[in-house]
Coordinates of C-alpha atoms in Angstrom, one line a residue:
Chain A
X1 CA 0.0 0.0 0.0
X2 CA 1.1 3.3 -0.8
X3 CA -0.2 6.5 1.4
X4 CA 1.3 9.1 -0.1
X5 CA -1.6 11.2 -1.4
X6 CA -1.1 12.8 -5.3
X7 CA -1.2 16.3 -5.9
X8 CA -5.3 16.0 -6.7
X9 CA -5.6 14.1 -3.1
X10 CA -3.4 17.2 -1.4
X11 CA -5.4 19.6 -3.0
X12 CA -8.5 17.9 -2.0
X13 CA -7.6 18.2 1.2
X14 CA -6.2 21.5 1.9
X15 CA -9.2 22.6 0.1
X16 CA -11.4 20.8 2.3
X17 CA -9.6 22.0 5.5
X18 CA -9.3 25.2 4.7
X19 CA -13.3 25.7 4.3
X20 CA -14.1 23.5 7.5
X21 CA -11.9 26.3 9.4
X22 CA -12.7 29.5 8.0
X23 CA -16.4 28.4 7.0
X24 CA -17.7 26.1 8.9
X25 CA -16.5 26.4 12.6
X26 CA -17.3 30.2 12.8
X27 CA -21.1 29.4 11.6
X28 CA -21.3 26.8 14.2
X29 CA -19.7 28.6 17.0
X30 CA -23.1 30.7 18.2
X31 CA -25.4 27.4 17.6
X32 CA -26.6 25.5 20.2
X33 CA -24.0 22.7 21.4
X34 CA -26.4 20.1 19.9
X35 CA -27.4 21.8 16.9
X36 CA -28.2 19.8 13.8
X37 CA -28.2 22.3 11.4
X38 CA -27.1 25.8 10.7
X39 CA -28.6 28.8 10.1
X40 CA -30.9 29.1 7.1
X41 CA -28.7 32.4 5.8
X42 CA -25.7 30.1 6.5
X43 CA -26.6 26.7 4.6
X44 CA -27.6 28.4 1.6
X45 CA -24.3 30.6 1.4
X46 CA -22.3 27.7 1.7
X47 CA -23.7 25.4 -0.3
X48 CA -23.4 28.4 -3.1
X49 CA -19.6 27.9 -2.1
X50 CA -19.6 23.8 -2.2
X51 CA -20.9 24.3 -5.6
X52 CA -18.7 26.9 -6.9
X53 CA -15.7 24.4 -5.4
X54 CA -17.0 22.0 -7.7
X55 CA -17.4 19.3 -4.7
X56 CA -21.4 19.9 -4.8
X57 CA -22.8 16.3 -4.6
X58 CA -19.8 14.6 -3.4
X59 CA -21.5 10.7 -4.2
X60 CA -23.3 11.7 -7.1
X61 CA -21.8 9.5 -9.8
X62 CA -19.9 11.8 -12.6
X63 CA -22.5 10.9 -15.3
X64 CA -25.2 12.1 -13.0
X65 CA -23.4 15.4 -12.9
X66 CA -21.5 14.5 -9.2
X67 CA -17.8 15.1 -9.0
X68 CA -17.2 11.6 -9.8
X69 CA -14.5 11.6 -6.4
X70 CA -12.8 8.0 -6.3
X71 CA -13.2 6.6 -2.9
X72 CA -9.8 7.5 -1.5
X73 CA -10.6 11.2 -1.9
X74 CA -14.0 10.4 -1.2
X75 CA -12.3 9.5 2.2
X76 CA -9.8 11.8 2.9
X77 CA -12.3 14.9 2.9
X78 CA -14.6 12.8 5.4
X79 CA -12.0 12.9 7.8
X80 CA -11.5 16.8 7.0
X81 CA -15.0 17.2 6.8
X82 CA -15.4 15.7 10.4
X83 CA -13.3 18.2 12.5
X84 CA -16.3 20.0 14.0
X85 CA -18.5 20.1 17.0
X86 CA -21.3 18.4 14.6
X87 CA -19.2 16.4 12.4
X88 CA -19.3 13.0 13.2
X89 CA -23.2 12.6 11.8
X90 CA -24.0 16.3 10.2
X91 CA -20.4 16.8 8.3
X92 CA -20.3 20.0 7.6
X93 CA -24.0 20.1 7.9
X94 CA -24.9 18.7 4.6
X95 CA -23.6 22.2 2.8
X96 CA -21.6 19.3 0.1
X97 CA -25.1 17.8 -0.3
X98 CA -26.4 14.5 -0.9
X99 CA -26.2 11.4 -3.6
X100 CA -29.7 10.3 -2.0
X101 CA -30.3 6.6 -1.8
X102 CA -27.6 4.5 -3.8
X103 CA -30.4 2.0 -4.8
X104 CA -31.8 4.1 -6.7
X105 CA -29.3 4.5 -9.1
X106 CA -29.9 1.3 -10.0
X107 CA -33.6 1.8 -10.8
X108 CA -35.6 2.0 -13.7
X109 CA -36.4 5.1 -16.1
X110 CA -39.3 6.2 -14.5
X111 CA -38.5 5.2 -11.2
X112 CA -35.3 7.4 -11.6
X113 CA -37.9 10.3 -13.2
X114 CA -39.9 10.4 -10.2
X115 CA -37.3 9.5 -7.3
X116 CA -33.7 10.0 -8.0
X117 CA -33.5 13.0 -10.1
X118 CA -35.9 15.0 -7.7
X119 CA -33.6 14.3 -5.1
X120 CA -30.8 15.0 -6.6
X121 CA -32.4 18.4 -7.6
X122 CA -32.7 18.7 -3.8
X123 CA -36.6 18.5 -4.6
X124 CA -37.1 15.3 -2.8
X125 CA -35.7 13.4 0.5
X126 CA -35.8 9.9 1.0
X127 CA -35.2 7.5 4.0
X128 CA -33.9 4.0 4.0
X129 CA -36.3 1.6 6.0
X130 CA -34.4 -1.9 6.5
X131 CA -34.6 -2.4 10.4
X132 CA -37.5 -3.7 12.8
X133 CA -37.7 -4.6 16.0
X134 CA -36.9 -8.3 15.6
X135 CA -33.3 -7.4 15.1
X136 CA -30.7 -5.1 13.0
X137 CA -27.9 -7.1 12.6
X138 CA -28.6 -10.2 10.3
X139 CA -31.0 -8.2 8.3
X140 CA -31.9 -11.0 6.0
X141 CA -33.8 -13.0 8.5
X142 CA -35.3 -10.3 10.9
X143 CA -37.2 -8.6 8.0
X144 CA -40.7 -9.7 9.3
X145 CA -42.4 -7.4 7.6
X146 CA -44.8 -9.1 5.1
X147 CA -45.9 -8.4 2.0
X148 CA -48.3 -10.0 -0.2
X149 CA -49.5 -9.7 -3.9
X150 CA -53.0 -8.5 -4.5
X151 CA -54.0 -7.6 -8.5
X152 CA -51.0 -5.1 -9.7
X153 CA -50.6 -4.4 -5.9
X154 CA -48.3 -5.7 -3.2
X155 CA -50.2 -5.2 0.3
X156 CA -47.6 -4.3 3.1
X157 CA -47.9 -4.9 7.3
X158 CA -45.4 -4.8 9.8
X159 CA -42.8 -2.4 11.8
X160 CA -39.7 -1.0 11.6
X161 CA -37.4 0.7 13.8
X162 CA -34.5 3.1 14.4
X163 CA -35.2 4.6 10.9
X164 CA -33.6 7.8 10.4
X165 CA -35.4 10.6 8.9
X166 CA -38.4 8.9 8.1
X167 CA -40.1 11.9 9.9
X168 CA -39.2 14.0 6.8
X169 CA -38.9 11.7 4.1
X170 CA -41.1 12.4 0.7
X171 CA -40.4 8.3 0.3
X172 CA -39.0 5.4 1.5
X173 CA -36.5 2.4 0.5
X174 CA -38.8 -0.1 2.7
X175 CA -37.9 -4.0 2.4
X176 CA -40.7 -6.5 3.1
X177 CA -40.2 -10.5 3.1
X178 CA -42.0 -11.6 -0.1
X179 CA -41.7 -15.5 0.2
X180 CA -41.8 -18.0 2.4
X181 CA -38.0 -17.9 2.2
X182 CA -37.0 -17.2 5.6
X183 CA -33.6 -16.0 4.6
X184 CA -32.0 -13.5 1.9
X185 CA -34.0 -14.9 -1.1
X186 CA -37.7 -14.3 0.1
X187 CA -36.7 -9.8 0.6
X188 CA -38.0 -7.5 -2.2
X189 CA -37.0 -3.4 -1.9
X190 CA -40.0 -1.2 -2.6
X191 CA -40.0 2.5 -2.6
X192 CA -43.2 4.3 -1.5
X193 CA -44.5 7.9 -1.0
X194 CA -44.3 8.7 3.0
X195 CA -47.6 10.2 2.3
X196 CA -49.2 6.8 1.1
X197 CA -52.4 5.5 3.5
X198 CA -50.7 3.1 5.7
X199 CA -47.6 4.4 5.8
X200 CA -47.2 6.1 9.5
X201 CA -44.6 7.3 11.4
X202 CA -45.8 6.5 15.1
X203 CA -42.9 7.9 17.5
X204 CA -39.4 9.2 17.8
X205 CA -36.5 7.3 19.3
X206 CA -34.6 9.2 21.8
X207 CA -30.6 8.0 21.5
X208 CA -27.5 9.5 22.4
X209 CA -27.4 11.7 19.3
X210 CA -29.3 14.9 21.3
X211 CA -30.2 16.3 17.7
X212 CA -31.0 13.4 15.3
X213 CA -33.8 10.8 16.7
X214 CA -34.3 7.7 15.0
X215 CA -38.3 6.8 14.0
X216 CA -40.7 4.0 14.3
X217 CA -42.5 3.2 11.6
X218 CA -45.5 1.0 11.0
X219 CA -47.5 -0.2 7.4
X220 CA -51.1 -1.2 7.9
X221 CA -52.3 -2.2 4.8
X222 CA -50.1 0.1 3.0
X223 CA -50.7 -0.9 -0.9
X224 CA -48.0 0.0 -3.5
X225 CA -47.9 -0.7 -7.4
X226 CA -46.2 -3.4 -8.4
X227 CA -43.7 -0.9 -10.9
X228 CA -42.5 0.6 -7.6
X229 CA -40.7 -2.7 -6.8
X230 CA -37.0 -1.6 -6.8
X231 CA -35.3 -4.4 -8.5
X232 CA -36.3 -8.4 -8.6
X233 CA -39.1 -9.7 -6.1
X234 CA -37.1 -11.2 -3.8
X235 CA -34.3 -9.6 -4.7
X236 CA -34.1 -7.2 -2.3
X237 CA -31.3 -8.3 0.3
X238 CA -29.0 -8.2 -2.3
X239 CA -29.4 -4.4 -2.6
X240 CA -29.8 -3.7 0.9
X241 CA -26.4 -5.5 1.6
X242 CA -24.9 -3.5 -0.9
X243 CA -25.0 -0.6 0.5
X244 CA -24.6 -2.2 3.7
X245 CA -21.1 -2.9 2.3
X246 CA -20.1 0.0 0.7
X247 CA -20.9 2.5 3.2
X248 CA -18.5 1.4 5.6
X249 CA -15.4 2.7 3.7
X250 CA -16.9 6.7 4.8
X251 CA -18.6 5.7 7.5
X252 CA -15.1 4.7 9.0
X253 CA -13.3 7.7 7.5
X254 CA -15.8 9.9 9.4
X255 CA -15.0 8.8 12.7
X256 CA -11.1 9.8 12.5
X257 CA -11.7 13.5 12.2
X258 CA -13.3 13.8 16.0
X259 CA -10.3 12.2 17.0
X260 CA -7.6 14.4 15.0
X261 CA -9.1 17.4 16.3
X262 CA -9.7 16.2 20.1
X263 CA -6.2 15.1 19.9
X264 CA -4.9 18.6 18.5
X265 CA -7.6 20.5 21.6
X266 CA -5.5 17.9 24.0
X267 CA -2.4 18.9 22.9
X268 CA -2.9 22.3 22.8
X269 CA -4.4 22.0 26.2
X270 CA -1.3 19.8 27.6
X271 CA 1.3 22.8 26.4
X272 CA -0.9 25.2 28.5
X273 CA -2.5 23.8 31.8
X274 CA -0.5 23.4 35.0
X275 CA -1.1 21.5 37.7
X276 CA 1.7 20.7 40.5
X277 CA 4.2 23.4 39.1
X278 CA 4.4 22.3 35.5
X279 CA 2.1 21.8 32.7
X280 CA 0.2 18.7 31.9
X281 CA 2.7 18.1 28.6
X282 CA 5.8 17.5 30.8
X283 CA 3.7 14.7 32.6
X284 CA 4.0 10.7 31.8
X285 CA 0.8 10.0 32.7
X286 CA -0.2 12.5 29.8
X287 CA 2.0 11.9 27.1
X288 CA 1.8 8.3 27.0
X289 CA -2.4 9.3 26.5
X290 CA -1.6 11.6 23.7
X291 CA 0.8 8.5 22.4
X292 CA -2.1 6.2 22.6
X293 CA -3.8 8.6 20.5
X294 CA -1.9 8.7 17.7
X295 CA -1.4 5.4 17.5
X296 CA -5.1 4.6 17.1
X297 CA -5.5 7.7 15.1
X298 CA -2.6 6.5 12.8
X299 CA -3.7 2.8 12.6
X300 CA -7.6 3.7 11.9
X301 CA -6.5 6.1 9.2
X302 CA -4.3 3.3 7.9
X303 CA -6.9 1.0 8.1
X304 CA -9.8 3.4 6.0
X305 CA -6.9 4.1 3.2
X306 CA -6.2 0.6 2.4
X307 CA -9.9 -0.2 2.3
X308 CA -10.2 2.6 0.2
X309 CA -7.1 1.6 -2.2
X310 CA -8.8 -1.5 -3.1
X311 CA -11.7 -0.2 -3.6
X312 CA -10.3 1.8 -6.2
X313 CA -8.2 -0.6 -7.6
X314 CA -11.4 -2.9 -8.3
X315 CA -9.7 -5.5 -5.7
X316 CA -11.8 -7.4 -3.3
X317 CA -12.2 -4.8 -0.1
X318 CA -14.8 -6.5 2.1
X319 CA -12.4 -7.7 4.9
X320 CA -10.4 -4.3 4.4
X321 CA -14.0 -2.4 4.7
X322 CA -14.6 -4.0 7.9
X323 CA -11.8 -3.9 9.6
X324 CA -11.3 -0.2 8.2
X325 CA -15.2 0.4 10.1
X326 CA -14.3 -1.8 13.2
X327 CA -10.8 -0.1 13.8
X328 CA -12.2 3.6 13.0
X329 CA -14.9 3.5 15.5
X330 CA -13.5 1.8 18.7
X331 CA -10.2 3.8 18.0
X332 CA -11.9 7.0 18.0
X333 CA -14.1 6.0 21.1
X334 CA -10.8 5.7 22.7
X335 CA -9.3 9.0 21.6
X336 CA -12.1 11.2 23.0
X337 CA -12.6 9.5 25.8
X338 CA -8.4 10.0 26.6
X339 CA -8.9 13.6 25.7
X340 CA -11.8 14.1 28.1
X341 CA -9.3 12.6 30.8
X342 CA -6.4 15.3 29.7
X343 CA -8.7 18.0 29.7
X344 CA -10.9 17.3 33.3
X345 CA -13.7 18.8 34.3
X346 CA -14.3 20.9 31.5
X347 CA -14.4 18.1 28.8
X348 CA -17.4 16.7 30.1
X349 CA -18.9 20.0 29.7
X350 CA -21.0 21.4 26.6
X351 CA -18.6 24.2 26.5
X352 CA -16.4 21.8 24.5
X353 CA -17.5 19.2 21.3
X354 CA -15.9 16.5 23.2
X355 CA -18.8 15.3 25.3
X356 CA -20.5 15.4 22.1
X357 CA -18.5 13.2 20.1
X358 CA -17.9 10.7 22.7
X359 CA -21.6 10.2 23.1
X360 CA -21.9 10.0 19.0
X361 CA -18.8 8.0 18.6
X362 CA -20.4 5.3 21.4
X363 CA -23.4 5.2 18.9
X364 CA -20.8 4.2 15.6
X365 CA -19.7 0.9 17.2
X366 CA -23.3 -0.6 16.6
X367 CA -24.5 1.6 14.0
X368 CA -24.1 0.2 10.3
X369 CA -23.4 -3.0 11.8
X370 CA -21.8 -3.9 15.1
X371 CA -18.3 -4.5 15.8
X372 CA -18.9 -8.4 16.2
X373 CA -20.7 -8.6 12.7
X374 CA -17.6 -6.6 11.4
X375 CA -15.2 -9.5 13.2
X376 CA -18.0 -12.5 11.5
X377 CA -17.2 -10.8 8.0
X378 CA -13.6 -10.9 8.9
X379 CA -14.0 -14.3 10.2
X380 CA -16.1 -15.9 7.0
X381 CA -13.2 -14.2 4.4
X382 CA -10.2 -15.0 6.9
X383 CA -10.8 -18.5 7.5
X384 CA -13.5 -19.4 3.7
X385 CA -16.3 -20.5 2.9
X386 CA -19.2 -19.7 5.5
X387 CA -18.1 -22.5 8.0
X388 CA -19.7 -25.2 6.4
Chain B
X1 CA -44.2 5.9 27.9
X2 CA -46.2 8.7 26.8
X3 CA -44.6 11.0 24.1
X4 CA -47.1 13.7 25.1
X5 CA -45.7 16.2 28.5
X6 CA -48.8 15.6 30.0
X7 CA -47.6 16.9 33.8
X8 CA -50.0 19.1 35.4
X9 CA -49.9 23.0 34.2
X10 CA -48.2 25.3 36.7
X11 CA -48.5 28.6 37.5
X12 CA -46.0 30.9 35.5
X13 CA -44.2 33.6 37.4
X14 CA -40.6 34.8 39.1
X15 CA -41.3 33.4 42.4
X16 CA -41.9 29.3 41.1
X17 CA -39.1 29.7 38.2
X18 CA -36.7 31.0 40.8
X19 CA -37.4 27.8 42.3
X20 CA -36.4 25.7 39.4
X21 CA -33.2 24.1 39.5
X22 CA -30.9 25.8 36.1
X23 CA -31.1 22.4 34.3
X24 CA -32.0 21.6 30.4
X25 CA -35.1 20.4 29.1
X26 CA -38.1 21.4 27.4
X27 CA -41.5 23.2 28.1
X28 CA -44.7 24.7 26.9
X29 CA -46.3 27.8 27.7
X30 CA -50.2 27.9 28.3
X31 CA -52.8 31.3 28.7
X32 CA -55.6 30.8 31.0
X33 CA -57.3 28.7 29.0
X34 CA -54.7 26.4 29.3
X35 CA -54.0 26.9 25.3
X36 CA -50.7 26.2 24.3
X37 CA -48.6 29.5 23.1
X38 CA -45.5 28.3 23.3
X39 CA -43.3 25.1 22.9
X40 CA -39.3 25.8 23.4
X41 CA -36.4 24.4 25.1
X42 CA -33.4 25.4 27.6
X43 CA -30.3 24.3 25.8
X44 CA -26.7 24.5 27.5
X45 CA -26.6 27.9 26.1
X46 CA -28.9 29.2 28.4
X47 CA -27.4 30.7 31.4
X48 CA -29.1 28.8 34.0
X49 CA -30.8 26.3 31.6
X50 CA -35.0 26.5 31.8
X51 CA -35.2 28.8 34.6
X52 CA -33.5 31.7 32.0
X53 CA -35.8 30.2 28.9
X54 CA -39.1 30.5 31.2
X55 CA -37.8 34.2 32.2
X56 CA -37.6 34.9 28.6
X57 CA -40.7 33.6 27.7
X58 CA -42.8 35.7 30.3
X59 CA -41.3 38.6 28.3
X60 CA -41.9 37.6 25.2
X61 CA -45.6 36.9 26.0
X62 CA -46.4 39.1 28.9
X63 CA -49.2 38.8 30.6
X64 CA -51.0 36.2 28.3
X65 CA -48.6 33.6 29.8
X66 CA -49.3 32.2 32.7
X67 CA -49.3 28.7 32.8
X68 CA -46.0 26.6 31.9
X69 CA -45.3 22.8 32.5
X70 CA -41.5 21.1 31.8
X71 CA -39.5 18.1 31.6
X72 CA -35.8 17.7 32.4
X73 CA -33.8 15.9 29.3
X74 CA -30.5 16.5 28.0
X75 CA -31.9 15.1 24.8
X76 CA -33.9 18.8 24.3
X77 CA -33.2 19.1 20.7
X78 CA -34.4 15.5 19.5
X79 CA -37.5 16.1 22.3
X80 CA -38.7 19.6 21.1
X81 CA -38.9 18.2 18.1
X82 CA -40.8 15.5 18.8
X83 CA -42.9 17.9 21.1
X84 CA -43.5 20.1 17.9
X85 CA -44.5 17.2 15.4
X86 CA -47.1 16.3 18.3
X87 CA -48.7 19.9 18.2
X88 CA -48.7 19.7 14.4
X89 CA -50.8 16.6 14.6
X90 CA -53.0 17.7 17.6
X91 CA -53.5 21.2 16.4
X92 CA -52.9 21.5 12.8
X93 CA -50.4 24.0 13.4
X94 CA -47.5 25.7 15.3
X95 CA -48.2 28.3 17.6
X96 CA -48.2 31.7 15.8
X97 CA -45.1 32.3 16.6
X98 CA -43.4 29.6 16.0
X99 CA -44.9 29.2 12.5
X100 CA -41.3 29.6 10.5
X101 CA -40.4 25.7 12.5
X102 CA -43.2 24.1 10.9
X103 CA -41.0 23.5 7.2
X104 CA -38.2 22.1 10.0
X105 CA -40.0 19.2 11.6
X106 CA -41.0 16.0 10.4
X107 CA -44.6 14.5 10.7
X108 CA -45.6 12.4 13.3
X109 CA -48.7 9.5 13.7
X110 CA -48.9 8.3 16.8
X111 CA -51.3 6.0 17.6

């Protein structure tokens, strides 16, 4: 593997860095220590900015107009794009915008017409319904909700939970078992208008994330055309596990930036603090903290690139992407909560992001699967076959 | 557990906010009638949490508020939220002024 980033990746970067610092840490400075999103005047001046950088639509594939970024840049500026109070799940508060759902990239002409290039336009939001309450983490056989053909119609019932912006979602990616295949063959992907009878978003989840609240859905009787089936009947684990797969690479990436900049603020804070007639940098006890630190900053950034790399290079990444997700997140857990040690009392405080991110970053080692299903996906490629 | 704050209304002056402790949390704001002018939050940038949001509210609305009830969270962002999708659905609307919100929030069902 090599590291060393070309000229593009620097620029990328530097670019990147430059506009979280001047841009996007001033904005968020007089915002509530929770705050999801910025000021109205604020977004729509940035984004203006994002788009004049040319990184507007940073997953938007190049021939739907995106930057076409390979996924080692792609990764690079989420870990720039990170380094703020609300980072870890609103990088830089969406002002590089969105690719919408993946799947639907994959859909057909008219299904694109009335879903994908709306949101792309910005026109549209949409919201990605896999998990119910019988379980998140084998997917394939907790789907419970049914669905059953009736004319041109399929006829949907069931639940799901811990469904992120649902609340404001014009549709949904909802997955419904089809068959009487209790596994990955009997799941087919259907996208539906929020505002369909049947579709209802009962309550809001309360987690650690103060600002962003998961939803529970429920579908009573909820009937949807049969041309709204995304994909194959049946088909539908296959692309739900895509994406399961290939959002791990940034979803790893943006866990490192908390943990560059609560290192920097520790350092920083080290050089300056005294306690017992020297400051806290000339102490063991400290610097070995700040050496853990980098270690697990260096080997989680090590960890995303090479995932990435092979990505890029068309190789086979799957064990790289979840190590890259398993390594990012428990590293950076351990980086903030070091840094709230250096600091004391005040980095348990909202007067500092770090009580933020350590609360967020808790939430990453089971989001997007846990870090057991990462070390089963390890496990399956490390040792073949799926233990038969 | 209910999603509505369904405590029993107080009544809104100095004298009971001073007696608040300075934590976070939400809160509406009731007239006489017990109808609901006001749903906000005390974030951590409030001074002394909802005893400084309550003291603004009273001069916000004057005299027309007098009745408050509250909850302690430290989840106040995701819960006034939630708090405003429920007035949307029991109501129709936002209080009056809180009208520019309404494009913010999500929709809510419960059953």
């Amino acid at each position: 593997m090599n590291f060393d980033l070309t000229d593009e990746q620097q620029m990328i970067v530097d670019t990147t860095r430059k506009f979280v610092e001047s841009e996007i840490v001033p904005a968020e400075e007089n915002l509530d220590p929770d705050a999801g999103s910025l000021e109205p005047h604020d977004f729509e001046r940035l984004v203006i900015k994002t788009k004049e950088m040319g990184f507007y639509g940073l997953d938007i594939p190049a021939e739907y107009g995106g930057p076409g970024l390979d996924t080692t840049s792609r990764a690079l500026m989420a870990i720039e794009m990170s380094q703020h109070r609300a980072g870890l799940y609103n990088p830089c508060y969406g002002v590089f915008g969105g690719a919408g759902l993946a799947q639907l990239y994959e859909a057909t002409d008219a299904q694109k017409e009335r879903w994908l290039y709306p949101t792309l336009r910005g026109e549209k939001k949409g919201c990605f319904a896999l998990t119910e309450p019988s379980g998140g983490s084998d997917p394939a056989r907790a789907v419970q909700t049914k669905g059953y053909k009736d004319g041109t119609e399929w006829v949907l019932n069931g639940s799901k939970l811990y469904i992120s912006g649902a609340d404001k979602a014009d549709y949904a990616l909802l997955f419904a078992r089809t068959s009487d295949d209790p596994g990955r063959n009997g799941v087919t992907a259907f996208i539906v208008d929020t505002d369909s009878p049947g579709f209802f978003v009962r309550r809001v989840v309360h987690t650690l994330r103060a600002t962003h609240y998961a939803t529970e859905l429920q579908f009573e009787d909820l009937r949807i055309p049969e041309d709204q089936i995304l994909g194959e009947v049946n088909g539908g684990f296959a692309i739900a596990n895509d994406r399961l797969s290939r959002q791990r690479i940034p979803y790893a990436a943006g866990c490192i930036g908390p943990a560059i900049r609560a290192q920097a603020m520790s350092i920083e804070w080290a050089k300056s603090r005294e306690t017992f007639g020297s400051i806290l940098a000339e102490k063991q006890a400290i610097q070995w903290m700040l050496v853990d630190n980098e270690i697990d900053i260096r080997h989680a950034k090590y960890c995303v690139l090479e995932a990435a790399q092979k990505a890029d290079k068309g190789l086979r990444f799957r064990t790289e992407a979840a190590m890259a997700k398993l390594v990012a997140t428990e590293a950076s857990g351990r980086v903030v909560d070091r840094c709230i040690q250096i600091h004391g009392g005040i980095g348990v405080t909202k007067d500092l992001p770090l009580e933020r991110w350590y609360r967020e970053l808790r939430i990453r080692r089971v989001g997007e699967g846990p870090s057991e299903v990462q070390k089963l996906i390890m496990a399956r490629d490390i040792i073949g076959g799926s233990f038969k | 557990m209910g999603i509505r704050l369904e405590k029993n209304w107080e009544i809104l002056n100095s004298a009971r906010i001073k007696a608040l402790p300075g934590q976070l949390g939400v809160y509406q704001i009731a007239d006489k009638d017990e109808q609901i002018i006001s749903v906000g939050y005390a974030g951590a940038k409030e001074p002394f949490g909802i005893r400084s949001a309550l003291e603004r509210e009273i001069l916000l609305h004057g005299n027309v508020a007098t009745q408050f009830r509250y909850e302690f969270t430290s989840n106040y962002r995701s819960r006034w939220d939630e708090l405003l999708m429920l007035h949307i659905y029991d109501y129709g609307e936002l209080p009056e002024h809180q009208r520019n919100e309404a494009s913010r929030v999500g929709r809510l069902h419960p059953i």
